[in-house]
CSV table of C-alpha atoms and ligand atoms in Angstrom, one decimal:
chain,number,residue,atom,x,y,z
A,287,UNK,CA,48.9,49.9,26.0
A,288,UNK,CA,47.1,50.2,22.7
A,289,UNK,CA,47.0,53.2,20.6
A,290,UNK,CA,43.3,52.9,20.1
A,291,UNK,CA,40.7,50.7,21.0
A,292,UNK,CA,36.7,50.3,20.6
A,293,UNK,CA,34.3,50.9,23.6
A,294,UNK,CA,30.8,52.0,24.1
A,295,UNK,CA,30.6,52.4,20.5
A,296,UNK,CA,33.0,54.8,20.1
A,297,UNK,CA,37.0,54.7,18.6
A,298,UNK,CA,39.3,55.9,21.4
A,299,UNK,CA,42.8,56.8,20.5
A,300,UNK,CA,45.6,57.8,22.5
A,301,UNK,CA,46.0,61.6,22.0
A,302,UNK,CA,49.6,61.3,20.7
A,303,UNK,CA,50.0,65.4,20.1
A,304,UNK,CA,50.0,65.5,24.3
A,305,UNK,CA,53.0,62.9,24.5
A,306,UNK,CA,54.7,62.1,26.6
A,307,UNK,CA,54.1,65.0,29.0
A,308,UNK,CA,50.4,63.3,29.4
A,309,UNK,CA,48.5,60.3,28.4
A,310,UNK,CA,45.2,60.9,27.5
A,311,UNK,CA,42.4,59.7,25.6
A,312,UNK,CA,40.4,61.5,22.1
A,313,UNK,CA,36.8,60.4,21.8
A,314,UNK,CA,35.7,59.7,18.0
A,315,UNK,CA,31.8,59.7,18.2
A,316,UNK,CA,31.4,60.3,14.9
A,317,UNK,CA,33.7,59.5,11.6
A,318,UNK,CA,33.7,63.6,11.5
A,319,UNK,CA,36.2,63.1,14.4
A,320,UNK,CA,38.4,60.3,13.2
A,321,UNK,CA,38.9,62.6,10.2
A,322,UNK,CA,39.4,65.4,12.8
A,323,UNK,CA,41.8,63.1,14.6
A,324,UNK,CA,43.9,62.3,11.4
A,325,UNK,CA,44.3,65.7,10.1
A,326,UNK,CA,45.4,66.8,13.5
A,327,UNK,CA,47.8,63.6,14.3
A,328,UNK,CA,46.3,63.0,17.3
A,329,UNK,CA,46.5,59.4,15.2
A,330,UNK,CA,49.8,59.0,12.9
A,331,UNK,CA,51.6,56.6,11.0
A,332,UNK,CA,50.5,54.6,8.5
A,333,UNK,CA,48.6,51.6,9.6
A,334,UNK,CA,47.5,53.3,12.9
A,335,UNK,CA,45.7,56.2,10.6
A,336,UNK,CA,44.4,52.8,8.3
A,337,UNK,CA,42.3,51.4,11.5
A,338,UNK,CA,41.5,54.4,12.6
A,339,UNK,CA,40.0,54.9,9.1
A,340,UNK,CA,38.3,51.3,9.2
A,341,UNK,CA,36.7,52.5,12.3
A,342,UNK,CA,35.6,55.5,11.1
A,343,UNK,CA,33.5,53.6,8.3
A,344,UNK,CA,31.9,51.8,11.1
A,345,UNK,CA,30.7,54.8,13.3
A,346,UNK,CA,29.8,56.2,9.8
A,347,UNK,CA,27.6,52.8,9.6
A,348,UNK,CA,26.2,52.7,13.1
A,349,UNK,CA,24.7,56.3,12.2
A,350,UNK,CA,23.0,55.2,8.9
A,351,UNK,CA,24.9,57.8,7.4
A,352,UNK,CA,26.0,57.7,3.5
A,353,UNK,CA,29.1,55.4,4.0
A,354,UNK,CA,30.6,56.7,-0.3
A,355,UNK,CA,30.6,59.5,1.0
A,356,UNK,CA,32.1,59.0,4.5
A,357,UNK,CA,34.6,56.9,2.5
A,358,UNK,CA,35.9,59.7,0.1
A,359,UNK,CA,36.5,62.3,2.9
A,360,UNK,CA,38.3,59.8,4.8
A,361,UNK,CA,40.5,59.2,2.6
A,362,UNK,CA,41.0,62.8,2.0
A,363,UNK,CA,42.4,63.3,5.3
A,364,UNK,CA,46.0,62.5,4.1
A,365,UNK,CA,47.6,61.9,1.2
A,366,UNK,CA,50.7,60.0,1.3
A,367,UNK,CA,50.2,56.5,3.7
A,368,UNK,CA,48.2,54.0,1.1
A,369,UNK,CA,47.4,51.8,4.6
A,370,UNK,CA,44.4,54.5,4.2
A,371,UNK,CA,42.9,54.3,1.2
A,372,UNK,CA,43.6,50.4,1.6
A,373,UNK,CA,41.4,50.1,4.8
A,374,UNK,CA,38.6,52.3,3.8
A,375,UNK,CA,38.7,50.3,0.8
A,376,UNK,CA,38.2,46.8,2.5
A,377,UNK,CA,35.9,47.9,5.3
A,378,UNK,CA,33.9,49.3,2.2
A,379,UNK,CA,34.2,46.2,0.7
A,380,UNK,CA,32.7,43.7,3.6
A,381,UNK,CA,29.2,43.1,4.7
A,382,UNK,CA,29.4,44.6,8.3
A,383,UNK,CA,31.9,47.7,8.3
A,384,UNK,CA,32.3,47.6,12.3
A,385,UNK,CA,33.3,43.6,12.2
A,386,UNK,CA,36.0,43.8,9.2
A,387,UNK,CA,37.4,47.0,11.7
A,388,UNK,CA,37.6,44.8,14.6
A,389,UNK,CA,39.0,42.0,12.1
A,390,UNK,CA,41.8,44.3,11.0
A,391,UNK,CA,42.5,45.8,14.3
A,392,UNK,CA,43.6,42.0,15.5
A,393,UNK,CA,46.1,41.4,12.3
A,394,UNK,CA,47.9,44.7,12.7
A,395,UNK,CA,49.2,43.1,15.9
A,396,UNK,CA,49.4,39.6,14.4
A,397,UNK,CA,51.1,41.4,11.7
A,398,UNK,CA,53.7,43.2,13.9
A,399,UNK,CA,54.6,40.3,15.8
A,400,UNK,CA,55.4,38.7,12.6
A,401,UNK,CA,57.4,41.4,11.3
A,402,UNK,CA,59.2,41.4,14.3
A,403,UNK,CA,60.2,37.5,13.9
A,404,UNK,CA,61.6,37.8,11.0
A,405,UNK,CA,63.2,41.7,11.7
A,406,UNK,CA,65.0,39.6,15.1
A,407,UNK,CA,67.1,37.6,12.0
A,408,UNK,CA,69.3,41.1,10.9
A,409,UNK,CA,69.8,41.8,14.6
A,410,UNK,CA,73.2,41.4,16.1
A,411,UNK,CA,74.3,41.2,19.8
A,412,UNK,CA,75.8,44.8,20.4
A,413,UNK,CA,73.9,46.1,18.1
A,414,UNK,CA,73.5,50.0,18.0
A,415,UNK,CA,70.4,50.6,16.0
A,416,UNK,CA,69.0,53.9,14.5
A,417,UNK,CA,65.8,54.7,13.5
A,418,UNK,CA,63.6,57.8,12.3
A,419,UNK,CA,60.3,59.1,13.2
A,420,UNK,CA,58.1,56.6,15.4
A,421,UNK,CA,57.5,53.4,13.2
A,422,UNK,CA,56.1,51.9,16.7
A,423,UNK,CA,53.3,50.6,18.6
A,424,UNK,CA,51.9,54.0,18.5
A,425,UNK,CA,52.3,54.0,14.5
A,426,UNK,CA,50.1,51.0,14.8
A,427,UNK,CA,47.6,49.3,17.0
A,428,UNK,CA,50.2,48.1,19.0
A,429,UNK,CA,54.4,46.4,19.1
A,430,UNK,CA,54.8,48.5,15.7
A,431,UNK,CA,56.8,47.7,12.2
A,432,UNK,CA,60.3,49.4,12.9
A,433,UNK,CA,60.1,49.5,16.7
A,434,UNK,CA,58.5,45.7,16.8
A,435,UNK,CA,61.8,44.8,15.5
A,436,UNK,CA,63.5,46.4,18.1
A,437,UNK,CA,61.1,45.4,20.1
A,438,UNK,CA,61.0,41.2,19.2
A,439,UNK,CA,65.3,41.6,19.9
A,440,UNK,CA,65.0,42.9,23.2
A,441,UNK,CA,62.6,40.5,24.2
A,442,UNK,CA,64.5,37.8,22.9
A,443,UNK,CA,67.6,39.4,25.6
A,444,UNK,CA,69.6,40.6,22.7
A,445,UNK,CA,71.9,43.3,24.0
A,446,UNK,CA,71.1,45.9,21.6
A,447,UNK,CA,71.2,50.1,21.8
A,448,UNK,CA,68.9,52.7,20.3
A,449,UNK,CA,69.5,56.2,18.8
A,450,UNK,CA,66.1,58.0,17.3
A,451,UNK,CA,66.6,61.0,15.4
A,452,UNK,CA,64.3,63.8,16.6
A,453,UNK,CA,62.7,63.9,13.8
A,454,UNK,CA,61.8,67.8,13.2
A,455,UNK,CA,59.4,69.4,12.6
A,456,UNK,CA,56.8,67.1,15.1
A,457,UNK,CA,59.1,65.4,16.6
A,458,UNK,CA,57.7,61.8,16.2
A,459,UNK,CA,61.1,60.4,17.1
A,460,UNK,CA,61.7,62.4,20.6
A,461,UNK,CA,58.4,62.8,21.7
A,462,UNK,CA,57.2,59.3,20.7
A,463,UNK,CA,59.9,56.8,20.1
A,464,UNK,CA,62.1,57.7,22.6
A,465,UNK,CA,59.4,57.3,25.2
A,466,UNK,CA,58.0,54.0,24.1
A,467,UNK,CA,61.3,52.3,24.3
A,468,UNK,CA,61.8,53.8,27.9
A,469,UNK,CA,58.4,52.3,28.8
A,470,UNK,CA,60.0,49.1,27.7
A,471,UNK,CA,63.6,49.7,29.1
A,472,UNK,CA,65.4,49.3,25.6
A,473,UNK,CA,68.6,51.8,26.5
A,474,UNK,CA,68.0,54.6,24.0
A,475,UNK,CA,69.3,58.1,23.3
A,476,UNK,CA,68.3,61.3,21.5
A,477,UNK,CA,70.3,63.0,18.7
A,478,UNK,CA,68.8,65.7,16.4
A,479,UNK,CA,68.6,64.9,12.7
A,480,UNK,CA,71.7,66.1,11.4
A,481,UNK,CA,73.8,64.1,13.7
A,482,UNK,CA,73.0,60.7,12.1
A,483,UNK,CA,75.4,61.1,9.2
A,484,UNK,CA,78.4,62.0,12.1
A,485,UNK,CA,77.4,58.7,14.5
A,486,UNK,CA,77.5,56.4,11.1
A,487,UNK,CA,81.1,57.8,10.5
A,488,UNK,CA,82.2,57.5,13.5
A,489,UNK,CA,80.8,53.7,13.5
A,490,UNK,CA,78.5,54.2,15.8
A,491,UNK,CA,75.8,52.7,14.1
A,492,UNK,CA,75.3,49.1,13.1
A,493,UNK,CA,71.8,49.4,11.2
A,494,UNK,CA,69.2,51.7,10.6
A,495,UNK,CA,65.4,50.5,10.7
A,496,UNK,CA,62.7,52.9,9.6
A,497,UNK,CA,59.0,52.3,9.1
A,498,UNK,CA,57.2,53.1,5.5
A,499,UNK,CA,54.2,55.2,4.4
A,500,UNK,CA,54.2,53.7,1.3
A,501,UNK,CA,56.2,51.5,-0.8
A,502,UNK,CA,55.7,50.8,-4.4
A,503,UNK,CA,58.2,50.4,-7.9
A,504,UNK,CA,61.5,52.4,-7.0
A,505,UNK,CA,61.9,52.7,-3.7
A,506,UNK,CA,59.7,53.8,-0.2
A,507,UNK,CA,58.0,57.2,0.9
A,508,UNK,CA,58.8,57.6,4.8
A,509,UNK,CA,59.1,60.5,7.1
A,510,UNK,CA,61.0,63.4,5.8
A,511,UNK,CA,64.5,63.0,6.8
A,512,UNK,CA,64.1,59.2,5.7
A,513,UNK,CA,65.9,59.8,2.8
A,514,UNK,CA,69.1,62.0,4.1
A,515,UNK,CA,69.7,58.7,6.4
A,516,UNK,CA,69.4,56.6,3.6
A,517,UNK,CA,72.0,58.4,1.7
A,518,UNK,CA,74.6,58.5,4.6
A,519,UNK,CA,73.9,54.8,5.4
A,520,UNK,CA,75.0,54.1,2.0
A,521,UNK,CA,78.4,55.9,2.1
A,522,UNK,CA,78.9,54.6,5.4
A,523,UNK,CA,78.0,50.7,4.6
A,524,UNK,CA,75.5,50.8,7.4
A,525,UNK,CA,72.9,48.0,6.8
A,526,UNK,CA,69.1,49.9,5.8
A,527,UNK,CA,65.8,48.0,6.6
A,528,UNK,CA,62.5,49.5,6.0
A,529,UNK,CA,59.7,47.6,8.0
A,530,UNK,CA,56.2,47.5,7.1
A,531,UNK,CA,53.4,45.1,6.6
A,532,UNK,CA,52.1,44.0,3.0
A,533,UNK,CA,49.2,46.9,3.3
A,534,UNK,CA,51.8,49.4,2.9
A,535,UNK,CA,52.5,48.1,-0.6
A,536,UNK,CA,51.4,50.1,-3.8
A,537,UNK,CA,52.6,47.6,-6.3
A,538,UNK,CA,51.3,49.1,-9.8
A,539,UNK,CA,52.8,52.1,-9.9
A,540,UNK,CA,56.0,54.5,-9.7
A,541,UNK,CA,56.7,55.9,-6.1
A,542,UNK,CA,57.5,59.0,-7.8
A,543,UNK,CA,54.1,59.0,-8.4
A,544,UNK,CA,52.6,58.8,-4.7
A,545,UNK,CA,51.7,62.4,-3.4
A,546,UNK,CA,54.0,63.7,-0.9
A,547,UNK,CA,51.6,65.4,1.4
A,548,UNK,CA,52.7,69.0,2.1
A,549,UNK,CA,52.1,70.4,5.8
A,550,UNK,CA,51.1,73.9,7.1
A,551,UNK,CA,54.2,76.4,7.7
A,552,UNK,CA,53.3,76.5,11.4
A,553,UNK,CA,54.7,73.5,12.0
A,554,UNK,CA,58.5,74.4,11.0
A,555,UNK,CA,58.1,78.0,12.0
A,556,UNK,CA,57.0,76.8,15.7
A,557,UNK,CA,58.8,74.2,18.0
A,558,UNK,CA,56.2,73.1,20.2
A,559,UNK,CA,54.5,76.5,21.6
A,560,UNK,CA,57.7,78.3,20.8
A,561,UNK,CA,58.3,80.1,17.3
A,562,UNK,CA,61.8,79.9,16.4
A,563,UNK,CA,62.4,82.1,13.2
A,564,UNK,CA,60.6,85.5,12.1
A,565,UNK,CA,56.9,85.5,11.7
A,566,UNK,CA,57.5,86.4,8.1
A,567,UNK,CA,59.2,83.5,7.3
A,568,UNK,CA,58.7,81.4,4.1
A,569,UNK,CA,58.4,77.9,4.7
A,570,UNK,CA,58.5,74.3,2.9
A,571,UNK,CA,57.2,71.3,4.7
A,572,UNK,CA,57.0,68.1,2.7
A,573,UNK,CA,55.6,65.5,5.4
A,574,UNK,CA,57.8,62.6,3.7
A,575,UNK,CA,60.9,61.9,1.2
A,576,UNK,CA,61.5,58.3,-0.8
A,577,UNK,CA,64.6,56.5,-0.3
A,578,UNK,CA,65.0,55.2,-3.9
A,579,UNK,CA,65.4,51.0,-3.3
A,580,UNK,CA,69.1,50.9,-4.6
A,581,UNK,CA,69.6,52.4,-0.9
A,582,UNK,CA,67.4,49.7,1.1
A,583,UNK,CA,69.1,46.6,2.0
A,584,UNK,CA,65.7,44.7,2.8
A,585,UNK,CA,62.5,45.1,3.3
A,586,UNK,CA,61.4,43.2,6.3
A,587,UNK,CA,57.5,41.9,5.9
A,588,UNK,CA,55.3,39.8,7.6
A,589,UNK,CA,55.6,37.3,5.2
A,590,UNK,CA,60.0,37.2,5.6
A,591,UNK,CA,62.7,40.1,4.4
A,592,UNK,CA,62.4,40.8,0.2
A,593,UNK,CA,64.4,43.6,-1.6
A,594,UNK,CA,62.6,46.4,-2.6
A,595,UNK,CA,60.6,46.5,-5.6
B,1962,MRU,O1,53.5,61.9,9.7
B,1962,MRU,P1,53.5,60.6,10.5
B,1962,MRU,O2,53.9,60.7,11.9
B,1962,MRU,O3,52.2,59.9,10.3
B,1962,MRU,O4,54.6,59.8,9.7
B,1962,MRU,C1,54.8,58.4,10.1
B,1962,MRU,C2,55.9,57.8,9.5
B,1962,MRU,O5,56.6,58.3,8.6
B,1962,MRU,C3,56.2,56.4,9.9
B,1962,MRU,O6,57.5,56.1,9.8
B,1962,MRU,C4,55.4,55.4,9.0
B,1962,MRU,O7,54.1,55.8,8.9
B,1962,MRU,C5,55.5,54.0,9.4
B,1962,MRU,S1,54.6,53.7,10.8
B,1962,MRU,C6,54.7,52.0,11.2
């Protein structure tokens, strides 16, 4: 199942806010709506929200409507992933928006594969494997960075075990994650955020795989929590991969310099349709956190594993 595809003329994306309870499909007639569909998350992770963008440019096209300025409040719909900025960029770029969409649609999954190749390499038999947030098909257009790992090991009838944090405050990794690898059959369980540091003291993790919003000189910007796993997988001498495909790279500057893209209060005060604190409570929400590189092991890329920049 793809996270999005092209019919009729129109982008349709898996509404990912209704998982898993329902699968059903968002309609993006115009690039008003992929914006719309970004903002809300009905599209997430960073090279899913970078074809979705790509797409949007081309609906933007098909209207004859004034593609600069479609382009700018595109990439205004989120701050932190560059895969955004970086698609509107080369769709803007080409000679036919809708075809360069279309082109970059197939290499996410070309990419993934890849990425999963070379990911099967750090992957033991036994394996108990953590990850955060959903770096998975759904992140993507389809197999995912993190997940495609995970998913290139099982296929390749590795034994291997999955724990996903839940990943608070949307719950990417127990709403998302946990059901695409029970759609697969990879054995997986649930633990919430704080218990990671306990399993990987207890041994009862081998490696930890996350995806990447953005990675550039430093270290990586990932899902907040991304970080607090880093550090315990450091103290612990638990092996830390980020996966992500070459568009996620941001090679000329600082990664303290990438915006970390603040969320509204509602989604910490709530969980799901039920608040869980007073209704005058002050919140913070960063969206994302940077695990600085001395804590990554390897980056794993389409193109083979490298250290972090
Ligand atoms: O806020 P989200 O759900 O878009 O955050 C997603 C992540 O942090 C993913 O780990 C990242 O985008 C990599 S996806 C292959």
């Amino acid at each position: 199942m793809k996270t999005m595809f092209w019919e009729d003329n129109q982008l349709k994306l898996i509404n990912q806010t209704k998982l898993p309870d329902e699968v059903s499909y968002f309609n993006c007639l115009t690039y008003q709506d992929v914006i719309l569909a970004i903002k809300t998350m009905i599209v997430r992770g960073a090279p899913a929200i970078g074809v979705a963008a790509a797409f949007g440019i081309a609906l933007a096209d098909l209207a004859g409507e004034n593609l600069e300025l479609a382009a700018q409040e595109i990439k205004n719909a989120r701050p932190t992933a560059i895969n955004l900025f970086w698609a509107v960029d080369r769709v803007m770029a080409s000679n036919s928006p809708l075809d360069e969409a279309k082109e970059m649609y197939r290499e996410d999954i070309e990419t993934n594969m890849a990425i999963g190749k070379y990911g099967l390499t750090v992957i033991d038999e036994n394996d108990t494997i953590l990850t955060h947030c959903n770096a998975g098909a759904l992140a993507c257009v389809d197999y995912g960075t993190a997940l495609g790992v995970i998913r290139a090991a099982h296929e390749k009838g590795k034994n291997i075990n999955v724990i996903c944090d839940e990943t608070r405050p949307l719950g990417q990794g127990a709403r998302l994650s946990i059901w695409e690898m029970q759609e697969e059959n990879i054995p997986v369980k649930l633990i919430v955020d704080s218990a990671a540091g306990y399993l990987m003291q207890q041994g009862q993790i081998d490696k930890v795989i996350i995806g990447a919003d953005r990675i550039a000189k430093g270290g990586v910007a990932n899902k907040i929590g991304s970080l607090m796993v880093a550090l315990a997988a450091k103290r612990f001498n638990v092996p830390f991969y980020v996966a992500a495909p070459k568009s996620t790279f941001d090679t000329k500057i600082s990664i303290y310099d990438v915006e970390i893209e603040e969320r509204n209060s509602e989604e910490v005060l709530y969980y799901g349709q039920c608040r869980i604190t007073s209704e005058k409570t002050k919140v913070i929400n960063p969206a994302f956190d940077i695990v600085p590189s001395d804590l990554i092991t390897g980056i794993i890329t389409e193109n083979g594993i490298i250290k972090p920049l």
